[in-house]
mmCIF file of C-alpha atoms and ligand atoms in Angstrom:
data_model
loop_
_atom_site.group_PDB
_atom_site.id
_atom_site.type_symbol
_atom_site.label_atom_id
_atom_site.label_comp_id
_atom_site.label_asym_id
_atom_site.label_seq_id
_atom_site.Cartn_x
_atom_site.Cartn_y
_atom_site.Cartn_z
ATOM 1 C CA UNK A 1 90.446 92.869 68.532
ATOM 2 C CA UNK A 2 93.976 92.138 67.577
ATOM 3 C CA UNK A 3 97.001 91.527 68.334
ATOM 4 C CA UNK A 4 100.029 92.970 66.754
ATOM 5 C CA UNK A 5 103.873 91.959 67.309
ATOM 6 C CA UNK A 6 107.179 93.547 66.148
ATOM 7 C CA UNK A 7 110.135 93.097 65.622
ATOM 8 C CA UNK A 8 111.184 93.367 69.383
ATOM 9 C CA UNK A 9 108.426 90.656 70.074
ATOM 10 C CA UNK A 10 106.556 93.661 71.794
ATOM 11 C CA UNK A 11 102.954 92.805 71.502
ATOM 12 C CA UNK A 12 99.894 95.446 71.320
ATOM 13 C CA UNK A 13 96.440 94.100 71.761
ATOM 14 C CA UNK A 14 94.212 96.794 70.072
ATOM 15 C CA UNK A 15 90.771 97.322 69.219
ATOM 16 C CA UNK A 16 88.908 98.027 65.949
ATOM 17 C CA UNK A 17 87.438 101.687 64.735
ATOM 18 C CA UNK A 18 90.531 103.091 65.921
ATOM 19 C CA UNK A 19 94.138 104.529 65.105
ATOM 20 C CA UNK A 20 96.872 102.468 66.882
ATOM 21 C CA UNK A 21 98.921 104.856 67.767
ATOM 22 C CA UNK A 22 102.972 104.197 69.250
ATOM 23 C CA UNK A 23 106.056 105.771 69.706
ATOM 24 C CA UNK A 24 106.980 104.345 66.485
ATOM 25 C CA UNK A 25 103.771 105.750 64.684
ATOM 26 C CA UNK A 26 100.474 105.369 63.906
ATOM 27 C CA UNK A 27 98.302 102.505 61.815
ATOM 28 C CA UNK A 28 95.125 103.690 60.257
ATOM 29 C CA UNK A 29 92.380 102.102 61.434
ATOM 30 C CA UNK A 30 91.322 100.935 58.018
ATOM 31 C CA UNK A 31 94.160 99.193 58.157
ATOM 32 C CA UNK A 32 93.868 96.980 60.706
ATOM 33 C CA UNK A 33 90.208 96.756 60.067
ATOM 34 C CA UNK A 34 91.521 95.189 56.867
ATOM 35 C CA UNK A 35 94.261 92.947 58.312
ATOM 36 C CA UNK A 36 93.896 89.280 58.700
ATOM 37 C CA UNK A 37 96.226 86.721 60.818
ATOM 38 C CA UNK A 38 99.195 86.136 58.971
ATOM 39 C CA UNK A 39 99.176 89.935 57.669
ATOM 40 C CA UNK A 40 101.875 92.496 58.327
ATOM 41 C CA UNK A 41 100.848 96.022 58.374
ATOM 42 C CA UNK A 42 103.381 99.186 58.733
ATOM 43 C CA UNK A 43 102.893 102.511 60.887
ATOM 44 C CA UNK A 44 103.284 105.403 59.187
ATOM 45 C CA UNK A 45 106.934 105.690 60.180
ATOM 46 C CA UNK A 46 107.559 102.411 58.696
ATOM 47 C CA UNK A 47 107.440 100.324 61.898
ATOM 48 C CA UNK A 48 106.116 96.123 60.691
ATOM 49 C CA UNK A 49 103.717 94.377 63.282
ATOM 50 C CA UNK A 50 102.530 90.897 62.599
ATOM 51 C CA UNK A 51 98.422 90.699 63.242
ATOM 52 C CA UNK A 52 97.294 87.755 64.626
ATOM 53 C CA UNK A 53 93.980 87.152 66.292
ATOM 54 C CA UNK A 54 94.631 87.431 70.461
ATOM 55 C CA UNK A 55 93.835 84.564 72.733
ATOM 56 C CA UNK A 56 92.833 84.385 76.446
ATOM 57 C CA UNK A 57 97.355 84.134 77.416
ATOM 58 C CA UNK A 58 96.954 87.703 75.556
ATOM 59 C CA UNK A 59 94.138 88.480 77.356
ATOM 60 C CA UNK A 60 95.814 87.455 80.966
ATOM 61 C CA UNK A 61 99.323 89.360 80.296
ATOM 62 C CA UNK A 62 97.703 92.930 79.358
ATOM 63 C CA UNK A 63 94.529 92.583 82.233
ATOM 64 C CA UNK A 64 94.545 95.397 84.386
ATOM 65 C CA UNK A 65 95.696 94.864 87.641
ATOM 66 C CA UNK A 66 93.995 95.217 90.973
ATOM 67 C CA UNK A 67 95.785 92.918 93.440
ATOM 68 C CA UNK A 68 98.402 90.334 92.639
ATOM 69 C CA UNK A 69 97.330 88.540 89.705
ATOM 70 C CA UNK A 70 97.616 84.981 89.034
ATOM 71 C CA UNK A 71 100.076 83.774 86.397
ATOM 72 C CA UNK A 72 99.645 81.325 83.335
ATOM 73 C CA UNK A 73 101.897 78.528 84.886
ATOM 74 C CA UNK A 74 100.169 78.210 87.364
ATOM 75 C CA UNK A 75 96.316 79.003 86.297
ATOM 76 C CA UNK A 76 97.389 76.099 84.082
ATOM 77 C CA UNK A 77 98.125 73.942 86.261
ATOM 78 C CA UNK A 78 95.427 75.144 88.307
ATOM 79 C CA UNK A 79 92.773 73.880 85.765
ATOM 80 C CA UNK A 80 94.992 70.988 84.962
ATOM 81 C CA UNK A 81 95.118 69.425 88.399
ATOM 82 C CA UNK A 82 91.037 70.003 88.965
ATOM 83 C CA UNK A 83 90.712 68.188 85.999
ATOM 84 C CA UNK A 84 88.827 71.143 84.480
ATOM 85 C CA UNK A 85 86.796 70.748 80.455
ATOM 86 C CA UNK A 86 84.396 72.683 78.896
ATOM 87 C CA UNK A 87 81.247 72.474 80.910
ATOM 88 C CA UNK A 88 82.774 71.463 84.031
ATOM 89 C CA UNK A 89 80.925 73.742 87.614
ATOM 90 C CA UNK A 90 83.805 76.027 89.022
ATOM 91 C CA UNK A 91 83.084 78.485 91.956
ATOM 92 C CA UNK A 92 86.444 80.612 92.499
ATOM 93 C CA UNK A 93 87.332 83.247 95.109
ATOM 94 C CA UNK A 94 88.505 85.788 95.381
ATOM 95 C CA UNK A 95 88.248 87.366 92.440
ATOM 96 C CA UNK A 96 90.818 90.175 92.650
ATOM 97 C CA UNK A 97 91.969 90.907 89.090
ATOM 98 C CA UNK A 98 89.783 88.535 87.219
ATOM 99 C CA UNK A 99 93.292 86.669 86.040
ATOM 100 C CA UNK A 100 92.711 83.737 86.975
ATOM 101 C CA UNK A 101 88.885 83.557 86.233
ATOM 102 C CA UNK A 102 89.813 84.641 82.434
ATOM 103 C CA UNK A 103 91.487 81.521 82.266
ATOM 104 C CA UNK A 104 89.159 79.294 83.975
ATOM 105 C CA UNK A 105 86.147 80.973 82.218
ATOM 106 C CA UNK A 106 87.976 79.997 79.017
ATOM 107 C CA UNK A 107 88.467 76.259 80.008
ATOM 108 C CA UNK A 108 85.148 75.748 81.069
ATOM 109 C CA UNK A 109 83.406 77.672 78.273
ATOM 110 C CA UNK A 110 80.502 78.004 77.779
ATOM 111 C CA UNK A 111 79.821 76.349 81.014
ATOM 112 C CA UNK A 112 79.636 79.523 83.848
ATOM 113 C CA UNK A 113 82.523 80.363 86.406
ATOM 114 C CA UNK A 114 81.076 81.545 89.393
ATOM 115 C CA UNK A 115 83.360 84.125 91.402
ATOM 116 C CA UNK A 116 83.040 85.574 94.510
ATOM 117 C CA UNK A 117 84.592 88.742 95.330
ATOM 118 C CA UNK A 118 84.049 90.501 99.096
ATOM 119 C CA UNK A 119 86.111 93.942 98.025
ATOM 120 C CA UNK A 120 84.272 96.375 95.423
ATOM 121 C CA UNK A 121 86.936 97.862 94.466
ATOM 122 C CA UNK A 122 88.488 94.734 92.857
ATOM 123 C CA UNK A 123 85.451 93.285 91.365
ATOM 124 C CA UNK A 124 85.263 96.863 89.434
ATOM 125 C CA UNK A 125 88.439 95.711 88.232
ATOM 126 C CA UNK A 126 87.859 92.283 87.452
ATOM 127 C CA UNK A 127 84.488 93.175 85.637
ATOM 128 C CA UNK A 128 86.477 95.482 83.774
ATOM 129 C CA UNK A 129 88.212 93.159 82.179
ATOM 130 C CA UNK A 130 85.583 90.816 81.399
ATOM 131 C CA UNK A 131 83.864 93.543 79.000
ATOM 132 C CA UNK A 132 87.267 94.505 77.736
ATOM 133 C CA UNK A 133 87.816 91.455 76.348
ATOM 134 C CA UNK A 134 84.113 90.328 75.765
ATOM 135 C CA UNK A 135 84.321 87.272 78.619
ATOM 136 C CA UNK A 136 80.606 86.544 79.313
ATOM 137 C CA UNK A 137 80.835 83.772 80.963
ATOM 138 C CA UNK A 138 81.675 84.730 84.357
ATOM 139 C CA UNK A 139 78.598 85.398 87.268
ATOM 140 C CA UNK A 140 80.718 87.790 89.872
ATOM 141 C CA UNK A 141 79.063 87.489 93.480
ATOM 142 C CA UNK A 142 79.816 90.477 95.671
ATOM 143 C CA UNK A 143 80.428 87.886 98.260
ATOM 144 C CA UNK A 144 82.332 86.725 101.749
ATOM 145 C CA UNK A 145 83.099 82.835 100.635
ATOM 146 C CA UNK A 146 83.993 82.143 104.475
ATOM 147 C CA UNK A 147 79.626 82.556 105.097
ATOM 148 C CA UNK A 148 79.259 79.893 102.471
ATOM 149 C CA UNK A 149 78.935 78.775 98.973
ATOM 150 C CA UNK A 150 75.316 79.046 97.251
ATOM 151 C CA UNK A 151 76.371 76.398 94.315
ATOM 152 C CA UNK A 152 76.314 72.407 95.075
ATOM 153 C CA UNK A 153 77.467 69.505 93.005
ATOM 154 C CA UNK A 154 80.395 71.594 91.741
ATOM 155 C CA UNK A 155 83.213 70.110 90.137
ATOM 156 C CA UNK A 156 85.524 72.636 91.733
ATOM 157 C CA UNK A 157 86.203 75.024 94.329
ATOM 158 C CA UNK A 158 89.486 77.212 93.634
ATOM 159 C CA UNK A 159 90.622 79.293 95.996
ATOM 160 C CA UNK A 160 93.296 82.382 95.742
ATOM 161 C CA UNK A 161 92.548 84.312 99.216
ATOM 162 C CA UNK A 162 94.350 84.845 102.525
ATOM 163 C CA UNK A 163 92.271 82.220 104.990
ATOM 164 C CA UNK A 164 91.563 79.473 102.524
ATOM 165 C CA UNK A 165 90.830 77.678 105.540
ATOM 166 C CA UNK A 166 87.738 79.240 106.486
ATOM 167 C CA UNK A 167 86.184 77.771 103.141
ATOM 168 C CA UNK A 168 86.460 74.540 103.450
ATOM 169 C CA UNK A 169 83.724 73.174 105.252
ATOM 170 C CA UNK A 170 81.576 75.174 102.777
ATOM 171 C CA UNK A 171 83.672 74.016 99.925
ATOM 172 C CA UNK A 172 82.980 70.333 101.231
ATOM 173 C CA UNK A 173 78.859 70.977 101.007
ATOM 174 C CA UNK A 174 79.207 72.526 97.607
ATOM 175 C CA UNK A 175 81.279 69.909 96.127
ATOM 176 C CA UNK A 176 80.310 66.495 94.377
ATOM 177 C CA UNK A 177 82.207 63.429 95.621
ATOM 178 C CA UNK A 178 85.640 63.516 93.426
ATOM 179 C CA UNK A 179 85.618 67.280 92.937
ATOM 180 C CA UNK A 180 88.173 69.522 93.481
ATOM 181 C CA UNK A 181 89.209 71.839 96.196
ATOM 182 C CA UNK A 182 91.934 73.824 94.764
ATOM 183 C CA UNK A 183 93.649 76.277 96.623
ATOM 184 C CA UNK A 184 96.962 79.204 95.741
ATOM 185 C CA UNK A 185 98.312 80.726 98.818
ATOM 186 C CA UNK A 186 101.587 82.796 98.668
ATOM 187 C CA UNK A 187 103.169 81.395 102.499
ATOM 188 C CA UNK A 188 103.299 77.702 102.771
ATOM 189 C CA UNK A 189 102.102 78.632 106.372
ATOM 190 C CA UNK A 190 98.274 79.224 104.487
ATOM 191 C CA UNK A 191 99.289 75.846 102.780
ATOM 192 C CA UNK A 192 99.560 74.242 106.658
ATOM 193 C CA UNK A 193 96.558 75.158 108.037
ATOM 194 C CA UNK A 194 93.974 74.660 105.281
ATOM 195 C CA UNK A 195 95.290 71.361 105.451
ATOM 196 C CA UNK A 196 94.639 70.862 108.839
ATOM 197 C CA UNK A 197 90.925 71.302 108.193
ATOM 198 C CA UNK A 198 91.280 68.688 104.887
ATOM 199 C CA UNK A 199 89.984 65.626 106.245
ATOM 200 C CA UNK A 200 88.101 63.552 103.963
ATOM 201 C CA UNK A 201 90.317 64.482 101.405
ATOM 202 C CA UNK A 202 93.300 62.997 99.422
ATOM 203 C CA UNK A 203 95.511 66.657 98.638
ATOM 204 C CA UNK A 204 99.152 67.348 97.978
ATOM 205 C CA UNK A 205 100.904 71.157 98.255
ATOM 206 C CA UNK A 206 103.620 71.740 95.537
ATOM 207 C CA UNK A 207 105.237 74.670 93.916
ATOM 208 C CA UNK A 208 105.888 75.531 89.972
ATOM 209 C CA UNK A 209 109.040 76.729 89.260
ATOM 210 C CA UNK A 210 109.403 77.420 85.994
ATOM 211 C CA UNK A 211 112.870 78.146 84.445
ATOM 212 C CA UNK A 212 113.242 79.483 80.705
ATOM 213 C CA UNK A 213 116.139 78.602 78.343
ATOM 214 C CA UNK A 214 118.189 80.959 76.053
ATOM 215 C CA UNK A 215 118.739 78.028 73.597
ATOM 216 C CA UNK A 216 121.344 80.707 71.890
ATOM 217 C CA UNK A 217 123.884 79.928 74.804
ATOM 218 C CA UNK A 218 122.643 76.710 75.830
ATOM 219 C CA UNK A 219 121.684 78.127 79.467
ATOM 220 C CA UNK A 220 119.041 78.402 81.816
ATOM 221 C CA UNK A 221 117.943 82.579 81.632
ATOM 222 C CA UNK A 222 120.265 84.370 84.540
ATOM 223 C CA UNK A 223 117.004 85.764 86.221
ATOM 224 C CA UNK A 224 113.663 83.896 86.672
ATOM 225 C CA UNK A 225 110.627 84.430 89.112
ATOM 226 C CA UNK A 226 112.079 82.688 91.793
ATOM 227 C CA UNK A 227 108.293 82.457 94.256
ATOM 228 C CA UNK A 228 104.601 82.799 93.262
ATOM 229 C CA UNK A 229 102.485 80.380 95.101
ATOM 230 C CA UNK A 230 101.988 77.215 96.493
ATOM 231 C CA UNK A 231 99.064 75.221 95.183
ATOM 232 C CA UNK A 232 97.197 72.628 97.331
ATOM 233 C CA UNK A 233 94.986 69.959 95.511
ATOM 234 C CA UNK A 234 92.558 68.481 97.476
ATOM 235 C CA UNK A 235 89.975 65.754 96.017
ATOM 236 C CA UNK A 236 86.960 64.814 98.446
ATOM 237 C CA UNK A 237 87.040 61.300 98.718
ATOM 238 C CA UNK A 238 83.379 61.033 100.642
ATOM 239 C CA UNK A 239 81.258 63.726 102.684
HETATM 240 N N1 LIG B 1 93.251 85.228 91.473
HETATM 241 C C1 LIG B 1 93.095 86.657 91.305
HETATM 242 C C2 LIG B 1 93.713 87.453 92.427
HETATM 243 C C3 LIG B 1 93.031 87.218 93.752
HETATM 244 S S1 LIG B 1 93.662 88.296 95.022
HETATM 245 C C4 LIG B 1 93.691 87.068 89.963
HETATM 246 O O1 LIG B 1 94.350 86.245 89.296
HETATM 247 O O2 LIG B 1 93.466 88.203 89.518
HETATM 248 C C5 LIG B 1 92.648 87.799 96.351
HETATM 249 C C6 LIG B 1 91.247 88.369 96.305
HETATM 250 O O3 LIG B 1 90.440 87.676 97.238
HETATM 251 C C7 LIG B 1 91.173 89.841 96.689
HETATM 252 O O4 LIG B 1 90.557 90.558 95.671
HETATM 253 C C8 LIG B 1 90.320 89.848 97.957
HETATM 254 O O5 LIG B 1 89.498 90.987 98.081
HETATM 255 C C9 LIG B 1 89.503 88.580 97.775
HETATM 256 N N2 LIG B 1 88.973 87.978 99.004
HETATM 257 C C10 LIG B 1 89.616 87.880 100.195
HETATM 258 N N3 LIG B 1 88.831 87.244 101.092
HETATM 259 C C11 LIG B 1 87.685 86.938 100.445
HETATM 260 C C12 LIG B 1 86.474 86.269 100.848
HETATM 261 N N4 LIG B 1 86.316 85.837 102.094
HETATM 262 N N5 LIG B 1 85.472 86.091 99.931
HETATM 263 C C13 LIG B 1 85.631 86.568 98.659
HETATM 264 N N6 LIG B 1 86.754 87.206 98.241
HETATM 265 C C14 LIG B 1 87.764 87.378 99.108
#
């Protein structure tokens, strides 16, 4: 696999044995069989793509899409606020694209995410992209989380589903002391009532807004995504 750029800053992940082909022309496929990061190579119609190898920010951008998918900010942030390392026990749920388990399979590495996923449909999707981008790391449970979590002494429980409330009494079992209930919910009214359920935790709800710059004109960018989710992150302080 790489990844090729022009000189739009387009970027094409593609795969080896093959002819990349675009609207600007084709590479041979000994060619970027050939190519190493830090190479250029040139389509037949003279269009130049930097190769450099993809990583898993690659990976989440071109990840085909099921339902609303998770974006870097805040999958960073995510792993950042549970604290998350290589090796560390993650159960997530819901699935849905496998976006956000990319990235947390990538932090925990080679440690297992576990996901649970109640719709077939989506976890088709998600293991889709697993194989697509050779993530073996990730066990996907065709699974309700609301009738429980099989896992215990996990460092984390993240949550991206519509009733995060209904998993946290399981979330509270399957949790060691200090872990990690981490939860992404859309309408701050989600936000409200899983925390009415969080006792015996220390949590906070916040939002990332993240605004780019055009350092050309010394302003903020005139359009930015204005709402993805709030994020609650609770830490169980005893059981
Ligand atoms: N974080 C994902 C998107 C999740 S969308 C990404 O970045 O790609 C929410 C998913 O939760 C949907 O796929 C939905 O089917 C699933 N879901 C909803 N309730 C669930 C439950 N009780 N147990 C497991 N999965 C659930």
């Amino acid at each position: 696999m790489k990844l090729l750029i022009d000189e739009r800053e387009d970027t094409y992940l593609v795969f080896e044995g093959k002819d990349f082909h675009t609207k600007y022309g084709f590479v041979k496929a000994d060619d970027l069989k050939n190519a190493k990061p830090g190479d250029m190579v040139e389509s037949n119609m003279g269009r130049r793509f930097h190769v450099i190898e993809p990583d898993v920010s690659d990976f989440m951008r071109k990840a085909m899409r099921g339902p609303q998918a998770v974006m870097q900010k805040d999958a960073a942030i995510i792993a950042g606020y549970a604290c998350l390392r290589s090796g560390s026990r993650v159960v997530e749920a819901g699935a849905g694209s496998g976006v956000l388990s990319i990235y947390l399979s990538y932090v925990i590495y080679p440690e297992k995410l576990v996901s649970y996923e109640i719709r077939e449909d989506f976890a088709e999707i998600a293991k889709a992209n697993f194989s697509k981008y050779k993530i073996e790391n990730v066990e996907l449970k065709l699974k309700d989380i609301y009738e429980g979590i099989d896992e215990k002494e996990l460092d984390a429980v993240v949550l991206d589903l519509t009733e995060p409330w209904k998993a946290v009494e399981h979330a509270r079992k399957a949790l060691k002391v200090g872990g990690y209930l981490i939860s992404y919910s859309p309408s701050i009214n989600q936000s409200r009532q899983l925390a009415e359920k969080l006792s015996g935790f220390r949590y906070e709800t916040f939002e990332c807004i993240l605004r780019n710059w055009k350092e050309e004109s010394m302003r903020p960018d005139t359009r930015m995504i204005g709402h993805t989710g709030f994020i609650t992150v609770a830490r169980i302080l005893s059981r």
